[in-house]
Amino acid sequence: MPKTVLTGLRANGELTLGNYLGAILPMVQTLQNLEEGDKFFLFVPDLHSFTTPIDHTQLYRNSLNNIKIYLASGVDSNRENVFLYRQSHIPAHSELAWILSCFTYYGELQRMIQFKEKSSQQGQNVSVGLFTYPILMAADILLYGADYVPVGEDQRQHLELARDLAIRFNNKFGEIFVVPQVWQKQLEFVKRVEGTKIYSLTDPTKKMSKSINDPKGTILLTDKPLDAAKKIMSAATDNLASINWDWNNQPGITNLLQIYALLKNIPTHEAVKIWKGQTQYSNLKKETAELVVEFLTNLQARVSKITDAQAEDILQKGEINATKIAKQTLLKVQKAVGVVKSQ
Ligand code: TRP
């Protein structure tokens, strides 16, 4: 059975080495392994980027930059079954979100953990957009008939809402939406699409993240290669003086082994075989730093060759093709709810 895979790439801020190794690289590999008839929708949920306040002067640029990084990482936009687009450029997303909002229960949204967490952090002036965000996300998914939506655990409830809405709508109006796969199936799929987590170089018990202020622990894809090498060289390790794959007792060294293996494109057990028991951490750091320098230098060279105009062209083409599919689904919905004549 051909499958439809869809995922959103957030446009807020810069991407890290952790994003690359944990999400982009496995996604590129999944794309390369698509089978005949499969479709892959890869979009920028730019309307989702300001449910909490942002610097709007950066949004457009961030969307383009993220797309450039995907292209430079090997996403082949010429393939007929790959769709790259911006949510904001396909009005059907907002239209379907409104219609779905009238079939979503207030209490259902109130239960969303991410809303509770983010709204409590923000204090006053929590936007309605933050509250209804999961409905727009459901529209993103249901417009294209997605079976698989590779997202992290933090998005589980949102994905389940999309399923519930699809089922509710179909029960009322007939088979209109494809119901996305259950979470367990999603997990099995995500395992193939998502690699392992990369941790902070200063505190290897925390995820590498641009959102916590941890510049020395985080390698940005835009970092100067030599600065990134320094971060690897000063990565926090331990004083056991023996290299082992051991997340519990040696998370810093294990994190480095993981980065080393992924950049060298070898399985982790091979990396472990090479390094196990060695006592000089500086050797592992030096070789990992060299791999990071080589990787960033190549990636940045490829990104800089893609002009804004080229990225915009690719997006526009993707938007034309995705619009066709989105409009077909929207039309079915419009007929079902009675705003368009049904035959
Ligand atoms: N909410 C997702 C996130 O925060 C981004 C997103 C928006 C998304 N719409 C989506 C992901 C649809 C997958 C499918 O990361």
XYZ file of C-alpha atoms and ligand atoms in Angstrom:
358
model
C 0.000 0.000 0.000
C 1.435 3.389 -0.950
C 1.792 5.602 2.081
C 1.623 9.318 2.646
C 4.130 10.857 5.046
C 3.858 14.436 6.236
C 5.837 16.544 8.634
C 6.300 20.185 9.575
C 9.680 21.843 9.925
C 9.562 24.655 12.383
C 10.898 28.004 11.251
C 11.675 29.502 14.616
C 15.341 30.120 14.918
C 18.405 28.312 13.817
C 18.899 24.599 13.419
C 21.496 22.710 15.433
C 23.762 19.736 14.838
C 21.264 17.847 17.015
C 18.405 18.724 14.647
C 20.544 17.644 11.720
C 21.694 14.293 13.081
C 18.481 13.466 14.925
C 15.860 14.598 12.441
C 17.076 15.925 9.093
C 19.527 13.169 8.216
C 17.106 10.293 8.959
C 14.376 12.136 7.086
C 16.570 12.488 4.019
C 17.271 8.765 4.234
C 13.555 7.997 4.502
C 12.919 10.137 1.461
C 15.531 8.257 -0.467
C 13.806 4.994 0.435
C 10.303 5.981 -0.658
C 8.523 3.340 -2.635
C 6.556 3.706 -5.832
C 3.366 5.639 -5.136
C 4.417 6.983 -1.729
C 4.178 10.701 -1.135
C 6.173 12.909 1.229
C 4.925 16.331 2.332
C 7.547 18.492 3.995
C 6.268 21.912 4.927
C 7.080 24.968 7.016
C 4.268 25.629 9.538
C 5.017 29.339 9.464
C 1.543 30.295 10.721
C 2.325 28.248 13.798
C 5.496 30.229 14.463
C 3.866 33.111 16.306
C 1.393 31.489 18.652
C 3.831 32.903 21.211
C 5.580 36.248 20.520
C 8.520 36.230 18.070
C 10.640 38.724 16.133
C 8.561 38.939 12.965
C 11.349 40.552 10.962
C 13.142 37.182 11.018
C 10.292 34.824 10.142
C 10.451 34.966 6.353
C 14.218 34.547 6.361
C 14.088 31.653 8.819
C 11.582 29.769 6.644
C 13.818 30.158 3.600
C 16.968 29.225 5.509
C 15.439 26.063 6.849
C 14.340 25.044 3.386
C 17.848 25.712 2.087
C 19.295 23.463 4.763
C 16.960 20.654 3.785
C 17.851 21.053 0.138
C 21.559 21.180 0.946
C 21.161 18.020 3.037
C 19.864 16.081 0.067
C 16.088 16.554 -0.076
C 15.460 16.193 -3.780
C 12.824 18.727 -4.725
C 12.680 17.476 -8.303
C 11.021 14.248 -7.331
C 7.388 14.159 -8.209
C 6.350 12.587 -4.921
C 8.085 15.158 -2.702
C 6.193 18.349 -1.811
C 7.961 21.298 -0.174
C 5.803 24.276 0.785
C 4.863 26.931 3.324
C 1.628 26.518 5.242
C 0.875 30.251 4.918
C 0.943 30.042 1.130
C -1.869 27.494 0.919
C -5.090 29.147 2.147
C -6.841 25.777 2.486
C -4.957 25.201 5.763
C -6.588 28.196 7.444
C -9.981 27.504 5.903
C -10.076 23.892 7.012
C -8.835 24.924 10.459
C -11.865 27.172 10.882
C -14.298 24.470 9.836
C -12.636 21.893 12.093
C -12.717 24.334 14.993
C -16.502 24.124 14.924
C -16.265 20.366 15.465
C -13.619 20.532 18.187
C -14.717 20.664 21.804
C -13.457 23.379 24.075
C -12.653 20.794 26.738
C -10.626 18.805 24.255
C -8.266 21.708 23.702
C -8.151 22.529 27.395
C -6.626 19.122 28.024
C -3.627 19.745 25.761
C -0.511 19.493 27.884
C 1.550 21.721 25.640
C -1.042 24.481 25.953
C -1.117 24.164 29.719
C 2.663 24.298 29.925
C 3.237 27.120 27.483
C 0.373 29.258 28.719
C 1.486 28.960 32.314
C 5.029 29.983 31.372
C 3.727 33.030 29.576
C 1.598 34.483 32.307
C -0.821 37.059 30.931
C -1.886 37.663 27.378
C -1.904 34.089 26.183
C -3.089 34.172 22.570
C -6.140 32.310 21.310
C -3.814 31.042 18.598
C -1.805 29.124 21.182
C -5.040 27.512 22.319
C -6.336 26.576 18.861
C -2.904 25.664 17.442
C -3.706 21.920 17.459
C -6.701 22.485 15.162
C -4.524 24.145 12.534
C -2.117 21.245 12.929
C -4.981 18.799 12.358
C -5.854 20.703 9.170
C -2.204 20.484 8.037
C -2.362 16.729 8.406
C -5.876 15.936 7.150
C -5.711 18.037 3.980
C -3.146 15.689 2.478
C -4.434 12.353 3.692
C -1.331 11.660 5.775
C -0.935 8.149 7.224
C 2.360 8.833 8.970
C 3.317 12.047 10.714
C 6.819 11.710 12.152
C 6.847 13.962 15.219
C 8.240 13.772 18.725
C 6.454 12.630 21.844
C 5.530 16.247 22.676
C 3.226 16.248 19.646
C 1.434 13.012 20.481
C -1.736 14.617 21.865
C -1.965 16.929 18.863
C -1.702 14.043 16.480
C -4.341 12.154 18.431
C -6.639 15.149 18.144
C -6.185 15.048 14.365
C -7.232 11.393 14.435
C -10.224 12.073 16.654
C -11.381 14.910 14.431
C -11.022 12.793 11.293
C -13.037 9.989 12.851
C -15.694 12.361 14.191
C -16.031 14.076 10.837
C -16.200 10.795 8.918
C -18.854 9.436 11.276
C -20.994 12.476 10.672
C -20.405 13.049 6.948
C -19.046 9.837 5.425
C -15.517 8.909 4.378
C -13.953 12.303 3.875
C -10.630 12.161 5.675
C -7.880 9.567 5.790
C -7.470 8.733 9.483
C -3.771 8.922 10.435
C -2.235 5.764 11.913
C -2.452 5.144 15.669
C 0.426 6.301 17.873
C 1.984 2.858 18.165
C 2.272 2.597 14.372
C 3.589 6.147 14.263
C 6.270 5.188 16.757
C 7.370 2.263 14.647
C 7.592 4.585 11.680
C 9.325 7.375 13.619
C 11.993 4.923 14.670
C 12.929 4.734 11.063
C 12.579 8.460 10.477
C 14.136 9.750 13.645
C 17.632 9.017 14.749
C 18.893 9.202 18.247
C 18.902 12.278 20.419
C 22.025 14.414 20.529
C 22.828 15.955 23.902
C 24.353 19.240 25.021
C 28.149 19.337 25.018
C 28.206 21.168 28.358
C 25.500 19.122 30.077
C 25.108 15.756 28.353
C 22.016 14.900 30.384
C 20.072 17.618 28.496
C 19.093 17.634 24.865
C 21.146 19.864 22.550
C 18.766 22.751 22.025
C 18.870 26.251 20.691
C 16.037 27.268 22.979
C 17.963 26.905 26.211
C 20.774 29.427 26.471
C 23.726 27.074 26.112
C 25.983 28.392 23.319
C 28.966 26.224 24.293
C 26.860 23.098 24.463
C 25.063 23.686 21.170
C 26.533 23.547 17.685
C 24.489 25.607 15.247
C 24.561 24.677 11.588
C 25.678 28.261 10.966
C 28.594 28.126 13.432
C 32.061 28.797 12.055
C 33.592 25.319 11.689
C 36.526 26.159 13.938
C 34.262 27.504 16.675
C 32.285 24.275 16.499
C 35.526 22.285 16.780
C 36.370 24.188 19.971
C 33.011 23.255 21.450
C 33.733 19.584 20.791
C 37.228 19.886 22.262
C 35.867 21.368 25.475
C 32.876 19.002 25.747
C 32.108 17.842 29.284
C 33.128 14.215 29.864
C 34.051 12.300 33.048
C 37.173 11.165 34.886
C 36.880 7.417 34.366
C 39.649 7.515 31.728
C 38.106 4.754 29.638
C 35.902 5.175 26.590
C 32.662 3.182 26.823
C 29.162 3.295 25.393
C 27.317 4.012 28.628
C 24.570 6.632 28.741
C 24.153 6.290 32.497
C 27.692 6.713 33.726
C 29.447 8.359 30.765
C 26.838 10.400 28.892
C 29.375 12.942 27.601
C 31.663 10.359 26.022
C 28.707 8.367 24.700
C 27.276 11.511 23.112
C 30.622 12.140 21.381
C 30.769 8.539 20.169
C 27.312 8.978 18.743
C 28.178 12.200 16.905
C 31.347 10.538 15.631
C 29.468 7.500 14.307
C 26.710 9.498 12.629
C 29.088 11.914 10.904
C 31.341 9.089 9.813
C 28.259 7.225 8.621
C 29.086 4.012 10.469
C 26.882 2.054 12.911
C 27.462 2.944 16.569
C 28.690 -0.563 17.404
C 31.513 -0.045 14.922
C 32.441 3.263 16.490
C 32.427 1.565 19.876
C 34.708 -1.164 18.549
C 37.193 1.452 17.355
C 37.314 3.387 20.643
C 36.355 1.031 23.450
C 38.708 1.065 26.428
C 40.931 3.825 25.082
C 42.063 6.176 27.807
C 42.787 9.395 25.914
C 39.536 11.313 25.549
C 41.377 14.015 23.609
C 41.895 11.644 20.657
C 38.187 10.970 20.326
C 37.497 14.686 20.680
C 40.056 15.578 18.039
C 38.697 13.122 15.491
C 35.096 14.096 16.206
C 36.011 17.785 15.894
C 37.612 17.088 12.509
C 34.439 15.362 11.310
C 32.347 18.310 12.500
C 34.612 20.779 10.676
C 34.386 18.805 7.463
C 30.628 18.401 7.752
C 29.902 22.086 8.489
C 32.274 23.311 5.798
C 30.559 21.179 3.164
C 27.018 21.901 4.317
C 27.610 25.646 4.526
C 29.164 25.679 1.061
C 26.117 23.911 -0.346
C 23.669 26.197 1.491
C 25.446 29.329 0.254
C 25.123 28.150 -3.341
C 21.323 28.115 -3.078
C 20.001 31.615 -3.717
C 16.844 33.021 -2.165
C 15.294 33.072 -5.623
C 16.025 29.375 -6.142
C 14.551 28.437 -2.771
C 11.480 30.582 -3.489
C 11.055 28.958 -6.901
C 11.166 25.500 -5.393
C 8.631 26.500 -2.745
C 6.325 28.086 -5.294
C 6.374 24.952 -7.403
C 5.664 22.851 -4.315
C 2.877 25.206 -3.313
C 1.158 24.918 -6.687
C 1.238 21.123 -6.507
C 0.256 20.885 -2.851
C -2.590 23.376 -3.375
C -4.184 21.035 -5.898
C -4.319 18.223 -3.384
C -5.384 20.453 -0.492
C -8.191 21.991 -2.530
C -9.671 18.610 -3.400
C -9.943 17.711 0.269
C -11.273 21.138 1.190
C -13.938 20.914 -1.497
C -15.193 17.608 -0.094
C -15.402 19.215 3.335
C -17.141 22.318 2.014
C -19.741 20.123 0.331
C -20.192 18.051 3.456
C -20.813 21.037 5.715
C -23.129 22.577 3.163
C -21.353 25.740 2.087
C -20.831 24.413 -1.451
C -23.482 22.657 -3.552
C -22.964 18.954 -3.127
C -23.578 17.837 -6.720
N 3.494 21.386 16.001
C 4.685 20.925 15.345
C 5.880 21.246 16.236
O 5.752 22.052 17.116
C 4.862 21.547 13.995
C 3.722 21.196 13.116
C 2.708 22.004 12.731
C 3.483 19.942 12.524
N 1.849 21.341 11.911
C 2.293 20.067 11.783
C 4.165 18.739 12.548
C 1.774 18.990 11.075
C 3.645 17.673 11.834
C 2.445 17.805 11.120
O 6.951 20.728 16.024
